[in-house]
Amino acid sequence: MQRQCPFTPPPEYRKLREESPIARVLLPTGRHAWLVTKHEDVRSILIDTRFSSDRNHPDFPRLIELMPNRRVFSPSIISMDPPEHGPARRAVVGDFTVKRTRGLQPRIQEIVDDAIDAMLAGPQPADLVQALSLPVPSLVICELLGVPYADHEFFQTRSKLLIARSTSGEVRQQAVEELQRYLGDLVTSKQQEPTDDLIGRQVLKQRENGTEDHESLVSLAFLLLIAGHETTANMISLGTIALLQNPGQLAIIANDPSKTPEAVEELLRYFSIADTATARVATEDVEVDGVQIKAGEGVFALSYAANRDPQVFRDPDALDLERGARHHVAFGFGPHQCLGQNLARAELQIVFDTLLRRVPGLKLAAPVEDLSYKDDAIVYGVHALPVTW
């Protein structure tokens, strides 16, 4: 189901939410699953331990068929269930606390300023995606993890292949294996000589606990590297489009930057760039909102539909930067809620505040309807964003 424009969910989402909020759907793989669209039901499923996150479960629902000869890697945090999930998440969550993120803000500000300096010194129009949206979160996550930013073209190219629905199984598997080899070599180097970054600290922590596991570190690095730049990069681009298209809303944070954190929450809700919060598989029969979901059946929690639920958000299709809607599910919900959400919030706040302050005359250099959107990607965004000032 494709978005008709960057600001509107597919019309089927509203119809499903109103008429069949827990609907049986056919997946591209030929299997069936349940699609959950109401805000209340989405949150209920995401905290229910009877729904498993285990991506190696034979009945786990997928939008893309896996290659039969694929190598099965060590599970990452995102695909763990209790009791393994809690300790694994706690081991790394310290690098993403509000306090730790606050300590990173001066460096994030430097990165944003450098990117804007380079853009302002270059020709017009500029592509905001290449000038700002992609470099900022990529450099931030590289420094946090201890990944050389000089290799960004390597992992960004493969990341694009992984999130595109049209990528063939063979090409997707090759991209996964190339990234795994790259990160495997990186983890090996940090095990030989631990560095002061997230991966290096995880090496030391595992070593102290007697639980050193090369593959688990590779899986963790893989998850954080891909998730840490694609999502925030797309939010920067889409958020900028929304602000430039809504000058009255833009003025709210341009005149009072203290309102930017609240505005970021609304932009996250409004775009919900990952249509599905996540997928689950029922491990036993569960009744949700009067519908019986049987053990072994897959479920997709549709966060974009949930974030436009009029029972929860008044006039949900309107962009209201003063809405104060922190109860959205753009970061998921429950024990698997996005690990890097504090970091993403900080990056978005700093980018928008800095961009509006330093480039007050910023404007789109092409009509919104002529932009090339990522209709084929599991993370929505825009391929290029020409701007002038």
mmCIF file of C-alpha atoms in Angstrom:
data_model
loop_
_atom_site.group_PDB
_atom_site.id
_atom_site.type_symbol
_atom_site.label_atom_id
_atom_site.label_comp_id
_atom_site.label_asym_id
_atom_site.label_seq_id
_atom_site.Cartn_x
_atom_site.Cartn_y
_atom_site.Cartn_z
ATOM 1 C CA MET A 1 0.000 0.000 0.000
ATOM 2 C CA GLN A 2 1.773 3.129 -1.228
ATOM 3 C CA ARG A 3 1.570 6.654 0.113
ATOM 4 C CA GLN A 4 -0.198 8.945 -2.336
ATOM 5 C CA CYS A 5 1.850 11.932 -1.200
ATOM 6 C CA PRO A 6 4.485 12.519 1.501
ATOM 7 C CA PHE A 7 1.941 13.951 3.943
ATOM 8 C CA THR A 8 -0.876 11.413 3.627
ATOM 9 C CA PRO A 9 -1.060 7.725 4.557
ATOM 10 C CA PRO A 10 -2.342 5.260 1.970
ATOM 11 C CA PRO A 11 -6.169 5.565 1.957
ATOM 12 C CA GLU A 12 -6.436 1.850 2.757
ATOM 13 C CA TYR A 13 -4.990 2.507 6.230
ATOM 14 C CA ARG A 14 -7.952 4.626 7.306
ATOM 15 C CA LYS A 15 -10.432 2.166 5.829
ATOM 16 C CA LEU A 16 -8.794 -0.743 7.663
ATOM 17 C CA ARG A 17 -8.642 1.144 10.956
ATOM 18 C CA GLU A 18 -12.312 2.117 10.744
ATOM 19 C CA GLU A 19 -13.808 -1.082 9.319
ATOM 20 C CA SER A 20 -11.400 -3.917 10.123
ATOM 21 C CA PRO A 21 -8.794 -2.769 12.670
ATOM 22 C CA ILE A 22 -7.382 -6.297 12.948
ATOM 23 C CA ALA A 23 -7.421 -7.577 9.376
ATOM 24 C CA ARG A 24 -6.217 -10.740 7.695
ATOM 25 C CA VAL A 25 -3.844 -9.769 4.871
ATOM 26 C CA LEU A 26 -1.844 -11.512 2.166
ATOM 27 C CA LEU A 27 1.902 -10.862 2.226
ATOM 28 C CA PRO A 28 4.163 -10.599 -0.857
ATOM 29 C CA THR A 29 5.651 -13.938 0.224
ATOM 30 C CA GLY A 30 2.284 -15.650 -0.307
ATOM 31 C CA ARG A 31 1.674 -16.185 3.412
ATOM 32 C CA HIS A 32 -1.040 -14.553 5.498
ATOM 33 C CA ALA A 33 -0.726 -12.412 8.596
ATOM 34 C CA TRP A 34 -2.744 -10.020 10.731
ATOM 35 C CA LEU A 35 -2.488 -6.246 10.237
ATOM 36 C CA VAL A 36 -3.231 -4.154 13.337
ATOM 37 C CA THR A 37 -4.098 -0.492 12.776
ATOM 38 C CA LYS A 38 -5.627 1.010 15.955
ATOM 39 C CA HIS A 39 -3.315 2.853 18.339
ATOM 40 C CA GLU A 40 -4.615 0.996 21.391
ATOM 41 C CA ASP A 41 -4.245 -2.425 19.768
ATOM 42 C CA VAL A 42 -0.754 -1.682 18.403
ATOM 43 C CA ARG A 43 0.494 -0.731 21.862
ATOM 44 C CA SER A 44 -1.225 -3.737 23.406
ATOM 45 C CA ILE A 45 0.506 -6.194 21.069
ATOM 46 C CA LEU A 46 3.928 -4.576 21.473
ATOM 47 C CA ILE A 47 3.920 -5.151 25.244
ATOM 48 C CA ASP A 48 2.356 -8.635 25.154
ATOM 49 C CA THR A 49 4.984 -11.327 25.754
ATOM 50 C CA ARG A 50 2.787 -13.864 23.968
ATOM 51 C CA PHE A 51 3.921 -12.235 20.722
ATOM 52 C CA SER A 52 7.514 -13.161 19.870
ATOM 53 C CA SER A 53 10.170 -10.977 18.193
ATOM 54 C CA ASP A 54 12.276 -13.996 17.212
ATOM 55 C CA ARG A 55 13.092 -13.519 13.528
ATOM 56 C CA ASN A 56 14.435 -17.074 13.319
ATOM 57 C CA HIS A 57 11.031 -18.483 14.282
ATOM 58 C CA PRO A 58 9.750 -20.532 11.304
ATOM 59 C CA ASP A 59 6.404 -18.696 11.371
ATOM 60 C CA PHE A 60 7.785 -15.183 11.794
ATOM 61 C CA PRO A 61 5.984 -12.961 9.220
ATOM 62 C CA ARG A 62 8.123 -11.411 6.504
ATOM 63 C CA LEU A 63 7.527 -9.066 3.597
ATOM 64 C CA ILE A 64 10.526 -10.547 1.782
ATOM 65 C CA GLU A 65 11.286 -14.240 1.299
ATOM 66 C CA LEU A 66 14.603 -15.334 2.803
ATOM 67 C CA MET A 67 17.192 -17.186 0.761
ATOM 68 C CA PRO A 68 17.180 -20.932 1.626
ATOM 69 C CA ASN A 69 20.991 -21.087 1.826
ATOM 70 C CA ARG A 70 21.405 -17.937 3.895
ATOM 71 C CA ARG A 71 23.767 -17.926 6.823
ATOM 72 C CA VAL A 72 21.970 -17.558 10.167
ATOM 73 C CA PHE A 73 23.741 -14.964 12.293
ATOM 74 C CA SER A 74 23.643 -14.442 16.010
ATOM 75 C CA PRO A 75 20.336 -12.722 16.932
ATOM 76 C CA SER A 76 20.468 -9.000 17.636
ATOM 77 C CA ILE A 77 18.552 -7.252 20.415
ATOM 78 C CA ILE A 78 15.638 -6.528 18.090
ATOM 79 C CA SER A 79 14.910 -10.233 17.622
ATOM 80 C CA MET A 80 15.312 -11.432 21.201
ATOM 81 C CA ASP A 81 12.580 -12.460 23.634
ATOM 82 C CA PRO A 82 12.736 -12.721 27.429
ATOM 83 C CA PRO A 83 14.765 -13.751 29.282
ATOM 84 C CA GLU A 84 17.647 -13.014 26.860
ATOM 85 C CA HIS A 85 16.364 -9.617 25.711
ATOM 86 C CA GLY A 86 16.495 -7.755 29.032
ATOM 87 C CA PRO A 87 20.179 -8.328 29.880
ATOM 88 C CA ALA A 88 21.256 -7.769 26.247
ATOM 89 C CA ARG A 89 19.455 -4.434 26.078
ATOM 90 C CA ARG A 90 20.660 -3.296 29.497
ATOM 91 C CA ALA A 91 24.244 -4.023 28.440
ATOM 92 C CA VAL A 92 24.097 -1.357 25.726
ATOM 93 C CA VAL A 93 21.370 1.066 26.812
ATOM 94 C CA GLY A 94 23.871 3.129 28.821
ATOM 95 C CA ASP A 95 25.210 4.591 25.582
ATOM 96 C CA PHE A 96 21.757 5.934 24.684
ATOM 97 C CA THR A 97 20.479 7.464 27.916
ATOM 98 C CA VAL A 98 19.268 11.061 28.071
ATOM 99 C CA LYS A 99 22.375 11.948 30.090
ATOM 100 C CA ARG A 100 24.790 10.345 27.615
ATOM 101 C CA THR A 101 22.966 11.946 24.690
ATOM 102 C CA ARG A 102 23.178 15.340 26.363
ATOM 103 C CA GLY A 103 26.934 14.891 26.551
ATOM 104 C CA LEU A 104 27.035 14.250 22.794
ATOM 105 C CA GLN A 105 25.121 17.399 21.885
ATOM 106 C CA PRO A 106 28.157 19.720 21.539
ATOM 107 C CA ARG A 107 29.734 17.271 19.073
ATOM 108 C CA ILE A 108 26.444 16.894 17.177
ATOM 109 C CA GLN A 109 26.271 20.686 16.955
ATOM 110 C CA GLU A 110 29.790 20.788 15.485
ATOM 111 C CA ILE A 111 28.860 18.166 12.887
ATOM 112 C CA VAL A 112 25.710 20.074 11.898
ATOM 113 C CA ASP A 113 27.554 23.393 11.688
ATOM 114 C CA ASP A 114 30.302 21.881 9.544
ATOM 115 C CA ALA A 115 27.749 20.408 7.160
ATOM 116 C CA ILE A 116 25.889 23.708 6.844
ATOM 117 C CA ASP A 117 29.173 25.608 6.379
ATOM 118 C CA ALA A 118 30.036 23.347 3.471
ATOM 119 C CA MET A 119 26.559 23.674 1.965
ATOM 120 C CA LEU A 120 26.572 27.471 2.190
ATOM 121 C CA ALA A 121 30.016 27.601 0.573
ATOM 122 C CA GLY A 122 28.891 25.442 -2.339
ATOM 123 C CA PRO A 123 26.729 26.006 -5.398
ATOM 124 C CA GLN A 124 22.968 26.480 -5.449
ATOM 125 C CA PRO A 125 20.696 24.633 -5.582
ATOM 126 C CA ALA A 126 22.128 22.111 -3.138
ATOM 127 C CA ASP A 127 20.843 18.620 -2.415
ATOM 128 C CA LEU A 128 19.962 18.708 1.280
ATOM 129 C CA VAL A 129 20.037 14.903 1.448
ATOM 130 C CA GLN A 130 23.707 14.763 0.474
ATOM 131 C CA ALA A 131 24.666 18.031 2.166
ATOM 132 C CA LEU A 132 23.006 17.547 5.559
ATOM 133 C CA SER A 133 20.387 14.825 6.025
ATOM 134 C CA LEU A 134 22.633 11.823 5.375
ATOM 135 C CA PRO A 135 26.064 13.039 6.583
ATOM 136 C CA VAL A 136 24.919 14.200 10.032
ATOM 137 C CA PRO A 137 23.398 10.969 11.413
ATOM 138 C CA SER A 138 25.962 8.857 9.552
ATOM 139 C CA LEU A 139 28.885 10.671 11.146
ATOM 140 C CA VAL A 140 27.216 10.668 14.573
ATOM 141 C CA ILE A 141 26.548 6.913 14.555
ATOM 142 C CA CYS A 142 30.018 6.175 13.135
ATOM 143 C CA GLU A 143 31.707 8.086 15.947
ATOM 144 C CA LEU A 144 29.438 6.499 18.554
ATOM 145 C CA LEU A 145 30.078 2.957 17.335
ATOM 146 C CA GLY A 146 33.706 3.423 16.332
ATOM 147 C CA VAL A 147 33.121 2.830 12.603
ATOM 148 C CA PRO A 148 35.436 4.772 10.244
ATOM 149 C CA TYR A 149 33.322 7.429 8.520
ATOM 150 C CA ALA A 150 35.646 7.156 5.534
ATOM 151 C CA ASP A 151 33.798 3.908 4.750
ATOM 152 C CA HIS A 152 30.356 5.567 4.684
ATOM 153 C CA GLU A 153 29.798 5.021 0.957
ATOM 154 C CA PHE A 154 30.353 1.284 1.443
ATOM 155 C CA PHE A 155 27.728 0.845 4.153
ATOM 156 C CA GLN A 156 25.273 3.425 2.813
ATOM 157 C CA THR A 157 25.170 1.713 -0.585
ATOM 158 C CA ARG A 158 24.405 -1.640 0.997
ATOM 159 C CA SER A 159 21.954 -0.114 3.444
ATOM 160 C CA LYS A 160 19.904 1.233 0.528
ATOM 161 C CA LEU A 161 19.738 -2.264 -0.946
ATOM 162 C CA LEU A 162 18.526 -3.716 2.348
ATOM 163 C CA ILE A 163 15.604 -1.309 2.791
ATOM 164 C CA ALA A 164 14.410 -1.423 -0.832
ATOM 165 C CA ARG A 165 11.541 -3.864 -1.383
ATOM 166 C CA SER A 166 12.594 -4.422 -5.005
ATOM 167 C CA THR A 167 16.033 -5.794 -4.082
ATOM 168 C CA SER A 168 16.280 -9.443 -5.124
ATOM 169 C CA GLY A 169 16.972 -12.112 -2.554
ATOM 170 C CA GLU A 170 20.419 -12.825 -3.985
ATOM 171 C CA VAL A 171 21.473 -9.169 -3.974
ATOM 172 C CA ARG A 172 20.048 -8.634 -0.495
ATOM 173 C CA GLN A 173 21.916 -11.640 0.867
ATOM 174 C CA GLN A 174 25.135 -10.454 -0.738
ATOM 175 C CA ALA A 175 24.726 -6.992 0.825
ATOM 176 C CA VAL A 176 24.126 -8.554 4.253
ATOM 177 C CA GLU A 177 27.183 -10.786 3.987
ATOM 178 C CA GLU A 178 29.426 -7.943 2.798
ATOM 179 C CA LEU A 179 28.349 -5.784 5.723
ATOM 180 C CA GLN A 180 28.782 -8.687 8.125
ATOM 181 C CA ARG A 181 32.331 -9.323 6.883
ATOM 182 C CA TYR A 182 33.198 -5.643 7.150
ATOM 183 C CA LEU A 183 31.833 -5.353 10.684
ATOM 184 C CA GLY A 184 33.348 -8.709 11.622
ATOM 185 C CA ASP A 185 36.811 -7.393 10.760
ATOM 186 C CA LEU A 186 36.072 -4.201 12.693
ATOM 187 C CA VAL A 187 34.974 -6.110 15.796
ATOM 188 C CA THR A 188 38.056 -8.330 15.569
ATOM 189 C CA SER A 189 40.304 -5.270 15.557
ATOM 190 C CA LYS A 190 38.531 -3.891 18.637
ATOM 191 C CA GLN A 191 38.812 -7.228 20.418
ATOM 192 C CA GLN A 192 42.556 -7.121 19.784
ATOM 193 C CA GLU A 193 42.791 -3.498 20.907
ATOM 194 C CA PRO A 194 39.596 -2.113 22.533
ATOM 195 C CA THR A 195 38.794 1.509 21.696
ATOM 196 C CA ASP A 196 36.777 4.119 23.579
ATOM 197 C CA ASP A 197 33.542 3.739 21.627
ATOM 198 C CA LEU A 198 30.374 1.674 21.946
ATOM 199 C CA ILE A 199 31.780 -1.467 20.353
ATOM 200 C CA GLY A 200 35.053 -1.179 22.267
ATOM 201 C CA ARG A 201 33.178 -0.749 25.545
ATOM 202 C CA GLN A 202 31.004 -3.774 24.759
ATOM 203 C CA VAL A 203 34.150 -5.843 24.159
ATOM 204 C CA LEU A 204 35.491 -4.898 27.593
ATOM 205 C CA LYS A 205 32.125 -5.419 29.272
ATOM 206 C CA GLN A 206 31.747 -8.897 27.787
ATOM 207 C CA ARG A 207 35.315 -9.728 28.687
ATOM 208 C CA GLU A 208 34.757 -8.706 32.314
ATOM 209 C CA ASN A 209 31.620 -10.858 32.465
ATOM 210 C CA GLY A 210 33.289 -13.795 30.756
ATOM 211 C CA THR A 211 30.714 -13.648 27.945
ATOM 212 C CA GLU A 212 32.805 -12.407 25.015
ATOM 213 C CA ASP A 213 30.940 -13.271 21.831
ATOM 214 C CA HIS A 214 32.248 -12.064 18.475
ATOM 215 C CA GLU A 215 29.055 -12.761 16.525
ATOM 216 C CA SER A 216 26.772 -10.988 18.995
ATOM 217 C CA LEU A 217 28.937 -7.877 18.730
ATOM 218 C CA VAL A 218 28.770 -8.023 14.932
ATOM 219 C CA SER A 219 24.971 -8.337 15.054
ATOM 220 C CA LEU A 220 24.729 -5.394 17.442
ATOM 221 C CA ALA A 221 26.972 -3.231 15.253
ATOM 222 C CA PHE A 222 24.980 -4.226 12.158
ATOM 223 C CA LEU A 223 21.658 -3.237 13.742
ATOM 224 C CA LEU A 224 22.857 0.095 15.134
ATOM 225 C CA LEU A 225 24.790 1.136 12.030
ATOM 226 C CA ILE A 226 21.872 0.596 9.635
ATOM 227 C CA ALA A 227 19.143 1.891 11.945
ATOM 228 C CA GLY A 228 21.272 4.770 13.194
ATOM 229 C CA HIS A 229 21.533 6.715 9.959
ATOM 230 C CA GLU A 230 18.752 5.707 7.538
ATOM 231 C CA THR A 231 15.859 6.650 9.804
ATOM 232 C CA THR A 232 17.136 9.998 11.080
ATOM 233 C CA ALA A 233 18.382 11.011 7.635
ATOM 234 C CA ASN A 234 14.914 10.549 6.162
ATOM 235 C CA MET A 235 13.283 12.414 9.037
ATOM 236 C CA ILE A 236 15.591 15.409 8.501
ATOM 237 C CA SER A 237 14.603 15.618 4.828
ATOM 238 C CA LEU A 238 10.874 15.072 5.317
ATOM 239 C CA GLY A 239 10.768 17.366 8.347
ATOM 240 C CA THR A 240 12.423 20.135 6.342
ATOM 241 C CA ILE A 241 9.888 19.712 3.533
ATOM 242 C CA ALA A 242 6.994 19.897 6.001
ATOM 243 C CA LEU A 243 8.357 23.053 7.648
ATOM 244 C CA LEU A 244 8.991 24.816 4.353
ATOM 245 C CA GLN A 245 5.515 23.877 3.124
ATOM 246 C CA ASN A 246 3.919 25.155 6.346
ATOM 247 C CA PRO A 247 5.427 28.591 7.065
ATOM 248 C CA GLY A 248 3.016 29.203 9.928
ATOM 249 C CA GLN A 249 4.245 26.058 11.666
ATOM 250 C CA LEU A 250 7.874 26.846 10.826
ATOM 251 C CA ALA A 251 7.495 30.237 12.533
ATOM 252 C CA ILE A 252 6.538 28.520 15.795
ATOM 253 C CA ILE A 253 9.997 27.048 16.313
ATOM 254 C CA ALA A 254 11.907 29.740 14.427
ATOM 255 C CA ASN A 255 10.549 32.307 16.895
ATOM 256 C CA ASP A 256 10.797 30.070 19.955
ATOM 257 C CA PRO A 257 13.383 27.223 19.769
ATOM 258 C CA SER A 258 12.220 25.982 23.182
ATOM 259 C CA LYS A 259 9.275 24.488 21.288
ATOM 260 C CA THR A 260 11.462 22.431 18.947
ATOM 261 C CA PRO A 261 11.466 19.259 21.099
ATOM 262 C CA GLU A 262 7.661 19.239 20.995
ATOM 263 C CA ALA A 263 7.755 19.935 17.249
ATOM 264 C CA VAL A 264 10.090 16.973 16.710
ATOM 265 C CA GLU A 265 7.557 14.661 18.388
ATOM 266 C CA GLU A 266 4.830 15.884 16.060
ATOM 267 C CA LEU A 267 6.997 15.434 12.975
ATOM 268 C CA LEU A 268 7.834 11.893 14.094
ATOM 269 C CA ARG A 269 4.118 11.125 14.537
ATOM 270 C CA TYR A 270 3.119 12.867 11.324
ATOM 271 C CA PHE A 271 5.515 11.038 9.019
ATOM 272 C CA SER A 272 5.954 7.678 10.807
ATOM 273 C CA ILE A 273 8.624 6.810 8.240
ATOM 274 C CA ALA A 274 8.556 3.106 9.158
ATOM 275 C CA ASP A 275 4.954 2.128 8.328
ATOM 276 C CA THR A 276 5.137 -0.902 10.582
ATOM 277 C CA ALA A 277 6.374 -0.522 14.134
ATOM 278 C CA THR A 278 7.495 -4.120 13.906
ATOM 279 C CA ALA A 279 6.294 -7.659 13.288
ATOM 280 C CA ARG A 280 5.550 -10.408 15.792
ATOM 281 C CA VAL A 281 4.511 -14.058 15.786
ATOM 282 C CA ALA A 282 1.996 -15.389 18.315
ATOM 283 C CA THR A 283 3.411 -18.144 20.521
ATOM 284 C CA GLU A 284 -0.037 -19.062 21.836
ATOM 285 C CA ASP A 285 -3.660 -18.238 21.036
ATOM 286 C CA VAL A 286 -4.367 -14.605 21.889
ATOM 287 C CA GLU A 287 -7.567 -12.571 21.647
ATOM 288 C CA VAL A 288 -7.033 -8.927 20.662
ATOM 289 C CA ASP A 289 -10.017 -6.573 20.460
ATOM 290 C CA GLY A 290 -12.375 -9.502 19.944
ATOM 291 C CA VAL A 291 -10.263 -11.177 17.234
ATOM 292 C CA GLN A 292 -8.677 -14.578 17.846
ATOM 293 C CA ILE A 293 -5.019 -14.719 16.745
ATOM 294 C CA LYS A 294 -3.782 -18.294 16.831
ATOM 295 C CA ALA A 295 -0.350 -19.590 17.823
ATOM 296 C CA GLY A 296 2.014 -19.459 14.853
ATOM 297 C CA GLU A 297 0.202 -16.585 13.134
ATOM 298 C CA GLY A 298 2.114 -13.453 12.252
ATOM 299 C CA VAL A 299 1.161 -9.895 13.170
ATOM 300 C CA PHE A 300 2.221 -6.529 11.756
ATOM 301 C CA ALA A 301 1.720 -3.486 13.996
ATOM 302 C CA LEU A 302 1.003 -0.610 11.615
ATOM 303 C CA SER A 303 2.464 2.413 13.382
ATOM 304 C CA TYR A 304 1.574 4.886 10.624
ATOM 305 C CA ALA A 305 -2.135 4.035 10.928
ATOM 306 C CA ALA A 306 -1.900 4.095 14.729
ATOM 307 C CA ASN A 307 -0.267 7.531 14.665
ATOM 308 C CA ARG A 308 -3.188 8.892 12.617
ATOM 309 C CA ASP A 309 -5.849 7.363 14.872
ATOM 310 C CA PRO A 310 -8.518 10.069 15.502
ATOM 311 C CA GLN A 311 -9.488 8.354 18.757
ATOM 312 C CA VAL A 312 -6.075 9.336 20.110
ATOM 313 C CA PHE A 313 -4.943 12.354 18.077
ATOM 314 C CA ARG A 314 -7.410 15.169 17.405
ATOM 315 C CA ASP A 315 -7.479 16.121 13.714
ATOM 316 C CA PRO A 316 -4.683 13.578 13.097
ATOM 317 C CA ASP A 317 -3.978 14.503 9.468
ATOM 318 C CA ALA A 318 -3.078 18.079 10.421
ATOM 319 C CA LEU A 319 0.508 19.039 11.233
ATOM 320 C CA ASP A 320 0.382 20.761 14.621
ATOM 321 C CA LEU A 321 3.830 21.391 16.088
ATOM 322 C CA GLU A 322 2.280 22.393 19.419
ATOM 323 C CA ARG A 323 0.260 19.164 19.711
ATOM 324 C CA GLY A 324 2.542 17.684 22.390
ATOM 325 C CA ALA A 325 1.865 14.127 21.252
ATOM 326 C CA ARG A 326 4.664 12.126 22.857
ATOM 327 C CA HIS A 327 2.439 9.037 23.036
ATOM 328 C CA HIS A 328 2.972 8.292 19.340
ATOM 329 C CA VAL A 329 4.444 4.936 18.320
ATOM 330 C CA ALA A 330 6.958 6.165 15.733
ATOM 331 C CA PHE A 331 9.676 4.602 17.915
ATOM 332 C CA GLY A 332 7.603 1.525 18.643
ATOM 333 C CA PHE A 333 6.435 0.797 22.172
ATOM 334 C CA GLY A 334 7.249 -1.439 25.103
ATOM 335 C CA PRO A 335 10.466 -3.366 25.808
ATOM 336 C CA HIS A 336 11.624 -3.195 22.162
ATOM 337 C CA GLN A 337 11.065 0.549 21.806
ATOM 338 C CA CYS A 338 13.809 2.121 19.683
ATOM 339 C CA LEU A 339 17.101 2.028 21.556
ATOM 340 C CA GLY A 340 18.413 5.183 19.868
ATOM 341 C CA GLN A 341 15.348 7.395 20.249
ATOM 342 C CA ASN A 342 17.069 9.917 22.547
ATOM 343 C CA LEU A 343 19.911 10.285 20.077
ATOM 344 C CA ALA A 344 17.503 10.711 17.149
ATOM 345 C CA ARG A 345 15.555 13.373 19.018
ATOM 346 C CA ALA A 346 18.737 15.297 19.819
ATOM 347 C CA GLU A 347 19.946 15.178 16.206
ATOM 348 C CA LEU A 348 16.605 16.345 14.823
ATOM 349 C CA GLN A 349 16.295 19.169 17.332
ATOM 350 C CA ILE A 350 19.808 20.459 16.664
ATOM 351 C CA VAL A 351 19.449 20.170 12.882
ATOM 352 C CA PHE A 352 16.135 22.043 12.668
ATOM 353 C CA ASP A 353 17.147 24.777 15.134
ATOM 354 C CA THR A 354 20.490 25.322 13.396
ATOM 355 C CA LEU A 355 19.086 25.202 9.873
ATOM 356 C CA LEU A 356 16.356 27.743 10.632
ATOM 357 C CA ARG A 357 18.771 30.043 12.457
ATOM 358 C CA ARG A 358 21.605 29.947 9.946
ATOM 359 C CA VAL A 359 19.659 29.642 6.691
ATOM 360 C CA PRO A 360 16.450 31.643 7.315
ATOM 361 C CA GLY A 361 15.856 32.072 3.577
ATOM 362 C CA LEU A 362 15.897 28.342 2.871
ATOM 363 C CA LYS A 363 13.342 27.230 0.260
ATOM 364 C CA LEU A 364 12.640 24.263 -1.967
ATOM 365 C CA ALA A 365 14.152 24.433 -5.433
ATOM 366 C CA ALA A 366 11.562 22.039 -6.912
ATOM 367 C CA PRO A 367 7.813 21.494 -6.425
ATOM 368 C CA VAL A 368 7.005 18.997 -3.695
ATOM 369 C CA GLU A 369 5.097 16.815 -6.150
ATOM 370 C CA ASP A 370 8.155 16.558 -8.430
ATOM 371 C CA LEU A 371 10.491 15.190 -5.750
ATOM 372 C CA SER A 372 11.566 11.547 -5.931
ATOM 373 C CA TYR A 373 10.177 9.691 -2.913
ATOM 374 C CA LYS A 374 11.200 6.311 -1.541
ATOM 375 C CA ASP A 375 7.974 4.522 -2.423
ATOM 376 C CA ASP A 376 9.878 1.246 -2.709
ATOM 377 C CA ALA A 377 11.582 1.410 0.681
ATOM 378 C CA ILE A 378 10.541 0.002 4.044
ATOM 379 C CA VAL A 379 11.761 3.317 5.511
ATOM 380 C CA TYR A 380 10.013 6.216 3.769
ATOM 381 C CA GLY A 381 11.886 9.310 2.660
ATOM 382 C CA VAL A 382 13.093 11.272 -0.331
ATOM 383 C CA HIS A 383 16.012 10.403 -2.615
ATOM 384 C CA ALA A 384 17.091 14.013 -3.193
ATOM 385 C CA LEU A 385 15.951 17.391 -1.866
ATOM 386 C CA PRO A 386 17.075 20.395 -3.959
ATOM 387 C CA VAL A 387 17.075 23.607 -1.901
ATOM 388 C CA THR A 388 18.214 27.162 -2.356
ATOM 389 C CA TRP A 389 18.444 30.192 -0.076
#
